[in-house]
Every structure is written in C-alpha cells, then in structure tokens.
Short mmCIF file of C-alpha atoms in Angstrom, two decimals:
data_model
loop_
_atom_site.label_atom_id
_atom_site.label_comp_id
_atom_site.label_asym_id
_atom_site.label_seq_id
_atom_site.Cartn_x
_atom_site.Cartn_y
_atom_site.Cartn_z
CA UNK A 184 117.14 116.47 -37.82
CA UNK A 185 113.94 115.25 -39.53
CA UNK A 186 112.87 113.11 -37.32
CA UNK A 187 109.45 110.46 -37.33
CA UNK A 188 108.35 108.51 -34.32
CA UNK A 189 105.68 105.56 -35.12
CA UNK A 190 103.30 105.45 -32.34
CA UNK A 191 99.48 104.83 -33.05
CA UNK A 192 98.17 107.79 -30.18
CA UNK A 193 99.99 110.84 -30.28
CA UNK A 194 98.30 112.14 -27.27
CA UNK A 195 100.28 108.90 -25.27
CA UNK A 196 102.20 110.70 -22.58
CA UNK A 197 105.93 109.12 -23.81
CA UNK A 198 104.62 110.21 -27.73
CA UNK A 199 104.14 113.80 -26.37
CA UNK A 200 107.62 114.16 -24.47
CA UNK A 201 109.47 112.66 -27.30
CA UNK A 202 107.80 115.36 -29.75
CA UNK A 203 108.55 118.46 -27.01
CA UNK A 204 111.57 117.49 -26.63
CA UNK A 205 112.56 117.09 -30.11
CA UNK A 206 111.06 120.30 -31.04
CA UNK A 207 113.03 121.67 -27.82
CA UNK A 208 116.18 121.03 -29.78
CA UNK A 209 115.57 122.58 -32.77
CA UNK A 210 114.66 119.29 -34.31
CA UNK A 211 111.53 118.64 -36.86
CA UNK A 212 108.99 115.88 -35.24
CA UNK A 213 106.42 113.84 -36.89
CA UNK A 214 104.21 111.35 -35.26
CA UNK A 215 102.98 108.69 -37.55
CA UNK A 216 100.32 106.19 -36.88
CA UNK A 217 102.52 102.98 -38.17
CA UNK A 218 98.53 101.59 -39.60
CA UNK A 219 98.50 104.31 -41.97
CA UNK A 220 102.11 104.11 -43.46
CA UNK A 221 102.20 101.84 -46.65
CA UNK A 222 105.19 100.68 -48.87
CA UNK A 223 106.02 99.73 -52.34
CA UNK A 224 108.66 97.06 -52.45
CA UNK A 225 110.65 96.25 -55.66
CA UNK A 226 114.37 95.20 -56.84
CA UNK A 227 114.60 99.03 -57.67
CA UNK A 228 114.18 100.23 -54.34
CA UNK A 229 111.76 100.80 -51.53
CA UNK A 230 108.66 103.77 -51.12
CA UNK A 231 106.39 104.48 -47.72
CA UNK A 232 104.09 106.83 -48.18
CA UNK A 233 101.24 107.77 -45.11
CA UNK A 234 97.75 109.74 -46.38
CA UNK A 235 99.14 110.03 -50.29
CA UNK A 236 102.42 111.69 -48.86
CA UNK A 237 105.98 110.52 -49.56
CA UNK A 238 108.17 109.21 -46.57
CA UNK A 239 111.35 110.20 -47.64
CA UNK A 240 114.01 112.20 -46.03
CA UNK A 241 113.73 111.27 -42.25
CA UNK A 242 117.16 111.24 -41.12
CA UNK A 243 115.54 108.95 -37.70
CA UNK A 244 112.70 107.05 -36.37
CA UNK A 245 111.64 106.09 -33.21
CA UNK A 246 109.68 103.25 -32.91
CA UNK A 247 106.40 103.52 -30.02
CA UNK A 248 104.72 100.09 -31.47
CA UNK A 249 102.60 98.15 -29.40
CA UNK A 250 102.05 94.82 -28.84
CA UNK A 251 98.87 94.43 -30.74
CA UNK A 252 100.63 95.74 -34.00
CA UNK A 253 103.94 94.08 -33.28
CA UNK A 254 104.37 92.87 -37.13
CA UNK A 255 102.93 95.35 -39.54
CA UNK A 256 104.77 98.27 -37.49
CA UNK A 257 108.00 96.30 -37.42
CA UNK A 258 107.27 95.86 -40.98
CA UNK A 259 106.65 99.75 -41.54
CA UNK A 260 110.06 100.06 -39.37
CA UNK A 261 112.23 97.58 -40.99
CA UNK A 262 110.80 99.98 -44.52
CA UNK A 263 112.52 103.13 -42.98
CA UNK A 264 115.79 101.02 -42.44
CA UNK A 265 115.99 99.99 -45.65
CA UNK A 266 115.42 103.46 -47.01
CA UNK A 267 118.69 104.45 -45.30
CA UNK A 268 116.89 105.85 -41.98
CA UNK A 269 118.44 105.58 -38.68
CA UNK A 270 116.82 104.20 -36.05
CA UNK A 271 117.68 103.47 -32.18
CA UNK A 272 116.43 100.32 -32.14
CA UNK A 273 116.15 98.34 -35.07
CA UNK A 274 113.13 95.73 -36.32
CA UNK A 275 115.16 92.90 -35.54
CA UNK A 276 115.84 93.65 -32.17
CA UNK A 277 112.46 94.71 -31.18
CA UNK A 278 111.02 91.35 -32.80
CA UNK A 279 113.72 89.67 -30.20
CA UNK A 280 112.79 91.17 -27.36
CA UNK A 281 108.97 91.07 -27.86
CA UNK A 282 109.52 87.20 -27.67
CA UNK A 283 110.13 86.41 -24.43
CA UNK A 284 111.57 82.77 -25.17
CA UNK A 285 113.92 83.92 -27.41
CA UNK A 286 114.91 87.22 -25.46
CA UNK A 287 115.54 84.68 -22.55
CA UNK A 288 117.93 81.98 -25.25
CA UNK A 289 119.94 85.14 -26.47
CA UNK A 290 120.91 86.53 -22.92
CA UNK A 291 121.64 83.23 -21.23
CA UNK A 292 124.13 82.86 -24.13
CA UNK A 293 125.76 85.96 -23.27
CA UNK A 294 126.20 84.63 -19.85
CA UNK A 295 123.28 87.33 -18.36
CA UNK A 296 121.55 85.55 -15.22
CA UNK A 297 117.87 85.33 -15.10
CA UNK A 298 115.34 83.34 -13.27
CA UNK A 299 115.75 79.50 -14.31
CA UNK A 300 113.45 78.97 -17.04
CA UNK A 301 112.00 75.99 -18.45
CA UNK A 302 109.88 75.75 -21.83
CA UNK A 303 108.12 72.39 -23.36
CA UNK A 304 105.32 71.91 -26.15
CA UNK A 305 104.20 68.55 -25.76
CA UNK A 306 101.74 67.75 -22.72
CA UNK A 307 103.48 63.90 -22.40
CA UNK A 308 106.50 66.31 -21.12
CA UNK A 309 104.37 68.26 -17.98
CA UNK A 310 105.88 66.44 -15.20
CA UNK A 311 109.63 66.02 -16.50
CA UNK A 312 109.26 69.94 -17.63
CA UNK A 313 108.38 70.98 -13.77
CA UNK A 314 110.96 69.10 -12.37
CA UNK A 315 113.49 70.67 -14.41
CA UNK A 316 112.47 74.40 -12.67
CA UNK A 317 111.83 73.06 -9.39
CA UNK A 318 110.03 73.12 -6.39
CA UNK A 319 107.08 75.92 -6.42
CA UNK A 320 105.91 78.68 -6.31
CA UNK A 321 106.35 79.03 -10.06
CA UNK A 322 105.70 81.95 -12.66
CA UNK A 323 104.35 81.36 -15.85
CA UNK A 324 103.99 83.87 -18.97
CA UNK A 325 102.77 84.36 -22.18
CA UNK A 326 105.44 84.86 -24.22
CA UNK A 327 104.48 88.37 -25.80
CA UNK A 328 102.42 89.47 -22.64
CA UNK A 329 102.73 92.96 -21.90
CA UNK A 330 102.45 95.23 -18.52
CA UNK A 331 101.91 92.06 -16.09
CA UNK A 332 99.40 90.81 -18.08
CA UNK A 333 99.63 87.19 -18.89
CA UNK A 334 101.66 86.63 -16.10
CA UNK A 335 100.81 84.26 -13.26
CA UNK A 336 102.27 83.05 -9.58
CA UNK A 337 101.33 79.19 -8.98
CA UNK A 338 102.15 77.81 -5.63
CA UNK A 339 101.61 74.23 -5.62
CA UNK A 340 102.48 71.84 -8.64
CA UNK A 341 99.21 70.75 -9.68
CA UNK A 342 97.80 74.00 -9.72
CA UNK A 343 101.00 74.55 -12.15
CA UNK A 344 99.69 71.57 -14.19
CA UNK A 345 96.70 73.05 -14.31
CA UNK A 346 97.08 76.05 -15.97
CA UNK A 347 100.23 74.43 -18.26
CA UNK A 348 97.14 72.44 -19.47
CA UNK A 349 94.73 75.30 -20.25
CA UNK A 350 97.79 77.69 -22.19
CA UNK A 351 97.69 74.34 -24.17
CA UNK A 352 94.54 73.97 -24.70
CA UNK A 353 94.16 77.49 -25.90
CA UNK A 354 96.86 77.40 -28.21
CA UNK A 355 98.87 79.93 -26.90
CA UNK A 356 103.18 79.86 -26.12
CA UNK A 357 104.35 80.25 -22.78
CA UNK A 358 107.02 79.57 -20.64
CA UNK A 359 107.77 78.89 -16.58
CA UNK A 360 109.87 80.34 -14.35
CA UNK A 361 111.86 80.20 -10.77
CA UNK A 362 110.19 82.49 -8.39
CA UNK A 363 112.36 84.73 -6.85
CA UNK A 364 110.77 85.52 -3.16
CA UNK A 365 113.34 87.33 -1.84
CA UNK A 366 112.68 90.34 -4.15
CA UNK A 367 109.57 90.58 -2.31
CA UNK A 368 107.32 91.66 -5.33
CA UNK A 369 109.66 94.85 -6.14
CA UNK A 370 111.90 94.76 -8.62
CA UNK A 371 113.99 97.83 -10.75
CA UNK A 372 113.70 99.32 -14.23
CA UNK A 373 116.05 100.77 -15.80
CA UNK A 374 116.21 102.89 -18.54
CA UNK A 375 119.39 102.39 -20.95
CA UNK A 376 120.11 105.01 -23.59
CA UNK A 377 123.38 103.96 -25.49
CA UNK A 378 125.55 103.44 -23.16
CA UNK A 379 124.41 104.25 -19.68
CA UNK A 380 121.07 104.00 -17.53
CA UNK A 381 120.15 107.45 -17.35
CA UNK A 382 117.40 106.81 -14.82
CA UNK A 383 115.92 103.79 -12.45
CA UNK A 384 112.93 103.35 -10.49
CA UNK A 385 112.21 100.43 -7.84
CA UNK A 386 108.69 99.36 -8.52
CA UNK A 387 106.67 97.97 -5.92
CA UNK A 388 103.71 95.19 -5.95
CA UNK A 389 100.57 96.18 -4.71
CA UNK A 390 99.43 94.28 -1.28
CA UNK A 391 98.53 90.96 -2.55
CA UNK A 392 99.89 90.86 -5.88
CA UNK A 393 103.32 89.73 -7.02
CA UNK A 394 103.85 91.96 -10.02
CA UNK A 395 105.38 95.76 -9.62
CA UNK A 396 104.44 96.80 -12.89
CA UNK A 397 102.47 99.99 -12.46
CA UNK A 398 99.90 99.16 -15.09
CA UNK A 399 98.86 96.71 -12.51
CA UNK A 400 98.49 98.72 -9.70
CA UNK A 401 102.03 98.94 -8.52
CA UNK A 402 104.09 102.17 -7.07
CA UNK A 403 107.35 103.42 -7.64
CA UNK A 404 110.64 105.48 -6.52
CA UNK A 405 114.17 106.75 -8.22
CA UNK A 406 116.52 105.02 -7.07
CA UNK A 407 120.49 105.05 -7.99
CA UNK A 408 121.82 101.97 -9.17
CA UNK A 409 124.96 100.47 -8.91
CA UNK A 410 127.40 100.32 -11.01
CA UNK A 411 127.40 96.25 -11.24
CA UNK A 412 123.38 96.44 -12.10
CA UNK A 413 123.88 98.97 -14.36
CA UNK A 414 126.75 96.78 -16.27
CA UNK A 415 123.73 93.94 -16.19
CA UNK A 416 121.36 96.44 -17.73
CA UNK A 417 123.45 97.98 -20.26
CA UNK A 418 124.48 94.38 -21.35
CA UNK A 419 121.26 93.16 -21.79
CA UNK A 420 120.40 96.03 -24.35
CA UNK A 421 123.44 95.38 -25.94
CA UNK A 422 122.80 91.68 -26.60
CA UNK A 423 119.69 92.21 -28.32
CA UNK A 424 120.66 95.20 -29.88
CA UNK A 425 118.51 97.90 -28.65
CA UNK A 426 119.65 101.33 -27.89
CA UNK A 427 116.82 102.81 -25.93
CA UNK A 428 115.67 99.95 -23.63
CA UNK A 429 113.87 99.33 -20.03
CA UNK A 430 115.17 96.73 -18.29
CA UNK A 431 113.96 95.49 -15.57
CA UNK A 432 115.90 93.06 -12.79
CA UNK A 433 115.02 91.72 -9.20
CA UNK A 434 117.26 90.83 -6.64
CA UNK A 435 118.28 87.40 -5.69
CA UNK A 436 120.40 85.46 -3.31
CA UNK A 437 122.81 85.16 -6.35
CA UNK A 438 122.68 88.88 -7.96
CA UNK A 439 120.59 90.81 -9.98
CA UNK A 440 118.74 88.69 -12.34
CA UNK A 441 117.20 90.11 -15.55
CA UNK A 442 113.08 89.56 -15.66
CA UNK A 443 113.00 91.43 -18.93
CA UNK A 444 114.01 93.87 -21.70
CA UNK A 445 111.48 96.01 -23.02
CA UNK A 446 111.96 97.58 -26.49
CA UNK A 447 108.89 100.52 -26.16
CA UNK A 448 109.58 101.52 -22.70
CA UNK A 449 106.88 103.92 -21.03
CA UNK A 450 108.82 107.28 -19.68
CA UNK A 451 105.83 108.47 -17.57
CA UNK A 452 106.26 106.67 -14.37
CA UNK A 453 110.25 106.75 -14.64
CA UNK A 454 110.47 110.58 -15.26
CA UNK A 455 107.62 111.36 -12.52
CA UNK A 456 109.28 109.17 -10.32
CA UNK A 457 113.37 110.34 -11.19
CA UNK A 458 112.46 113.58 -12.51
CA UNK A 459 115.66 112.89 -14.89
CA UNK A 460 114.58 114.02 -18.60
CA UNK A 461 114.68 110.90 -20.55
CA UNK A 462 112.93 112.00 -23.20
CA UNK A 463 115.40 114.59 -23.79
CA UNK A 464 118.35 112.08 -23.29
CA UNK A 465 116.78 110.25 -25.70
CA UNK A 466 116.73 112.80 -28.77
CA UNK A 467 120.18 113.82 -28.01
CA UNK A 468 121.18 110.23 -28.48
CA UNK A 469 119.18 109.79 -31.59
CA UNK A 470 120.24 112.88 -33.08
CA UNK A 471 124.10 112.52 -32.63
CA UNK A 472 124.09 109.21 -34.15
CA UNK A 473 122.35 110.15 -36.87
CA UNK A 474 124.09 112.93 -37.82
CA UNK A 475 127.20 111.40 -37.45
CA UNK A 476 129.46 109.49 -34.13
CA UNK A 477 129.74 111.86 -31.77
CA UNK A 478 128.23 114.81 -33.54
CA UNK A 479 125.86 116.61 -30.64
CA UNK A 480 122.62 117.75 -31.38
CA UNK A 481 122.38 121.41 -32.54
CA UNK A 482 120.66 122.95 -29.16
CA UNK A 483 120.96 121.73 -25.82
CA UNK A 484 117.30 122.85 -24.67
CA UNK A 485 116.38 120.99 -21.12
CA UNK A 486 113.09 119.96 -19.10
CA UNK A 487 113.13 118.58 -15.84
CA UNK A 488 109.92 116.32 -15.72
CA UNK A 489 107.53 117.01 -11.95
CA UNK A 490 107.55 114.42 -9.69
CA UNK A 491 104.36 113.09 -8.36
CA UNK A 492 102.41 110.47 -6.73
CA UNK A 493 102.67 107.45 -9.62
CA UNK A 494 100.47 104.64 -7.74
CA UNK A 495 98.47 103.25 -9.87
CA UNK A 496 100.53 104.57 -13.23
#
C-alpha cells in the first residue's frame, strides 16, 4: 500500500508511529504537510501536486489536520477522495465533528445521550436560553475549541451571563452545557478503529480544574470498558462517519454520556497509558479496506508501545 498521511510536523509523536508502523508492514509512507499540497480542479478531472511532484497513486490517506488548518487540509483531503483515494475518515465527517454544535444535532438524532445542551444567538434570548439547561454550574465551549481550551465551568448564573455576553461580544460561536459532577472531573477516551475500541484510558482533572484532557495538565490510566460504553463509542463514530475516532464519555446518574468525538485523535497518552499498539491497529485497518473488504495487510509486524508516567501529556 502507498500510503500518505497529511500532518503539518512529522516529528509529532502520533505522525511518527503511524509512519513506523506502516513501514513495519511492508507498506510505503509519506508524510505530507497538507500547506504545501495544491490542486488543479476542472470538469476533466482533478491534480494535487506537493513541491512540483504529482500526487497520484496513493491507494490511502490519513488525515493528522489541526484545528488551525481545519479548511484548506479538508480541502487538500476531500482532493485525494475525489482522485479515487481511500481514506478512514472522510472530509465530511471530520468537518462534522470539528463543529461541536453540529456533532452534538447529529448524535442526539441518533438517540446518543450527551450532556443537555442549549445554543442561542441573540442576546434578547440570555435568560430564556439558561433556563432551558438549568440550574448551574454550567459549561460553556467554543465550538471548534481544541484540548480543553475554550472550555469553561461557571457556577452561578450571572457569572454565566457574563461570559455568554463577552463570546458575543467577540464574535465567536459557542454553546452551554449541563455539568455533570458526578464524573468528578475524569472522564474516558476511547479509541474506535472500525468496529471496536481497541484501547481506553480514564483521564483525570488536575486538583482544581474540571477538565481531564492531558494537554491541560490532566493524568491518565487503561482501563477496560464495557461492552455497553463501547456500543456508545462505536456508535458515535458511526454516526458521523469516522473510522478512526477518540471518543470521549463521562459518567452520569443516567449512563455514559458522550462529551465528544474527535476526528485527529492523539495516540501518545493512550498507547503510553494501554500499551495496546494503535498505531498499528490503525494501518491494518486502513490497509485492508483499501485493498479490498476483508483483504489483511501483507505483514503482520507488531510493537507494543512503553508505558510511562503521562501527567502532564
């Protein structure tokens, strides 16, 4: 398999293990910074090319793009699709998931609980919009924030207000949530690959923060799921049509509720923390469906990943 993956550092650690383990299984790997790939467009068909050099003949991509260059690497990605190249997750899906409102619209309509959620635009609609979540503590986001940030824990309504009315002023989309206390600040990512979480962590907040991600400061642990979260997970990929995904869930009075589905998921902390090779389960899944359903890889070449101390990861 001729394989590219679109990620703007190739020194990143998830870049890295994607490449080894590629290259592990006989397969050809290419990073390519998705800023540096250009395409010709026309009724006649479609052309990338990156540094003067054609970008034909990948049989796969996997997409490593980053918030910051959410639309021109979607755009460089939604290219290789329509030049007949497979990819796990496809452009539309990632553009879905990046957007939290919408992520949030297309699970609830698939029945997938999640923290109650309320979103408004007009300021005459403040009040109304905070009693339709609730009492506080609240949580409000950005809508594209990544790794905790723009993410925020208000515990009294006015200080809600408050910040409602300087996203506003700022110009920027948001939304509110239900806080969920009993998770007390941990929650659990899980890593889907097709069909099955091949790995989970339980990340933990550090002491007086309410956010686990470990960007932020936070720790983690494998854990084994069960099979009812895993169901949850697997289903949440599904709906947004992702084949690699991290989703991530907190526990609740009324079941595992889904916080988020993230279409770039990091594989440090979760293969430190599991040592389960998900970089490796990832290839093999990328590989056999695009060389045909159920058609395994050519070499079965393993890595267990160390385990180590992740706080602060």
């Amino acid at each position: 398999m001729k394989l590219a993956i679109l990620s703007r550092n190739g020194k990143l650690y998830s870049t890295r293990r994607l490449v080894e383990a590629a290259r592990q299984r006989g397969h050809s790997a290419r990073v390519l910074d998705p800023l540096r790939c250009y395409m010709r467009i026309g009724k006649e068909g479609f052309a990338l090319r990156y540094k003067a050099q054609s970008l034909a003949g990948y049989s796969a991509v996997i997409p490593r793009i980053g918030a910051s260059i959410n639309r021109y690497g979607n755009a460089v990605l939604h290219q290789f699709e329509l030049m007949g190249c497979h990819t796990p997750n496809p452009s539309a899906a990632i553009m879905a998931a990046r957007d939290k409102l919408r992520c949030h619209q297309l699970l609830a309509a698939q029945g997938i609980d999640m923290p109650v959620t309320v979103f408004g635009d007009n300021p005459d609609d403040t009040d109304d919009l905070l009693a339709m979540l609730g009492e506080p503590p609240h949580v409000i986001k950005l809508t594209e924030g990544t790794q905790g940030r723009g993410v925020m824990l208000t515990e009294k309504a006015s200080a809600s207000r408050g910040v409602v009315d300087a996203l506003r002023g700022l110009y920027a989309t948001f939304l509110l949530q239900e806080f969920i206390a009993e998770a007390g600040g941990a929650d659990i990512r899980c890593l889907v690959v097709g069909d099955e979480v091949v790995a989970a962590m339980r990340r933990h907040a550090p002491e007086g923060d309410f956010r686990a991600n470990l960007h932020r400061g936070g720790r983690a642990e494998g854990v084994a799921v069960d099979a009812d979260v895993a169901a949850v997970a697997v289903r949440a990929a599904k709906v947004l049509g992702l084949g690699v995904a991290g989703v991530d869930l907190v526990s609740s009075a009324r079941g595992a509720l889904v916080l988020e589905v993230n279409a770039s998921p990091g594989l440090e902390g979760i293969e430190c923390s599991t040592g389960v090779d998900v970089a490796g389960k990832i290839i093999e899944f990328v590989a056999a469906a695009a060389t045909g359903a159920g058609m395994a890889p050519r070499t079965r070449a393993r890595r267990t990943a160390p385990k180590r101390n992740l706080t602060g990861i």
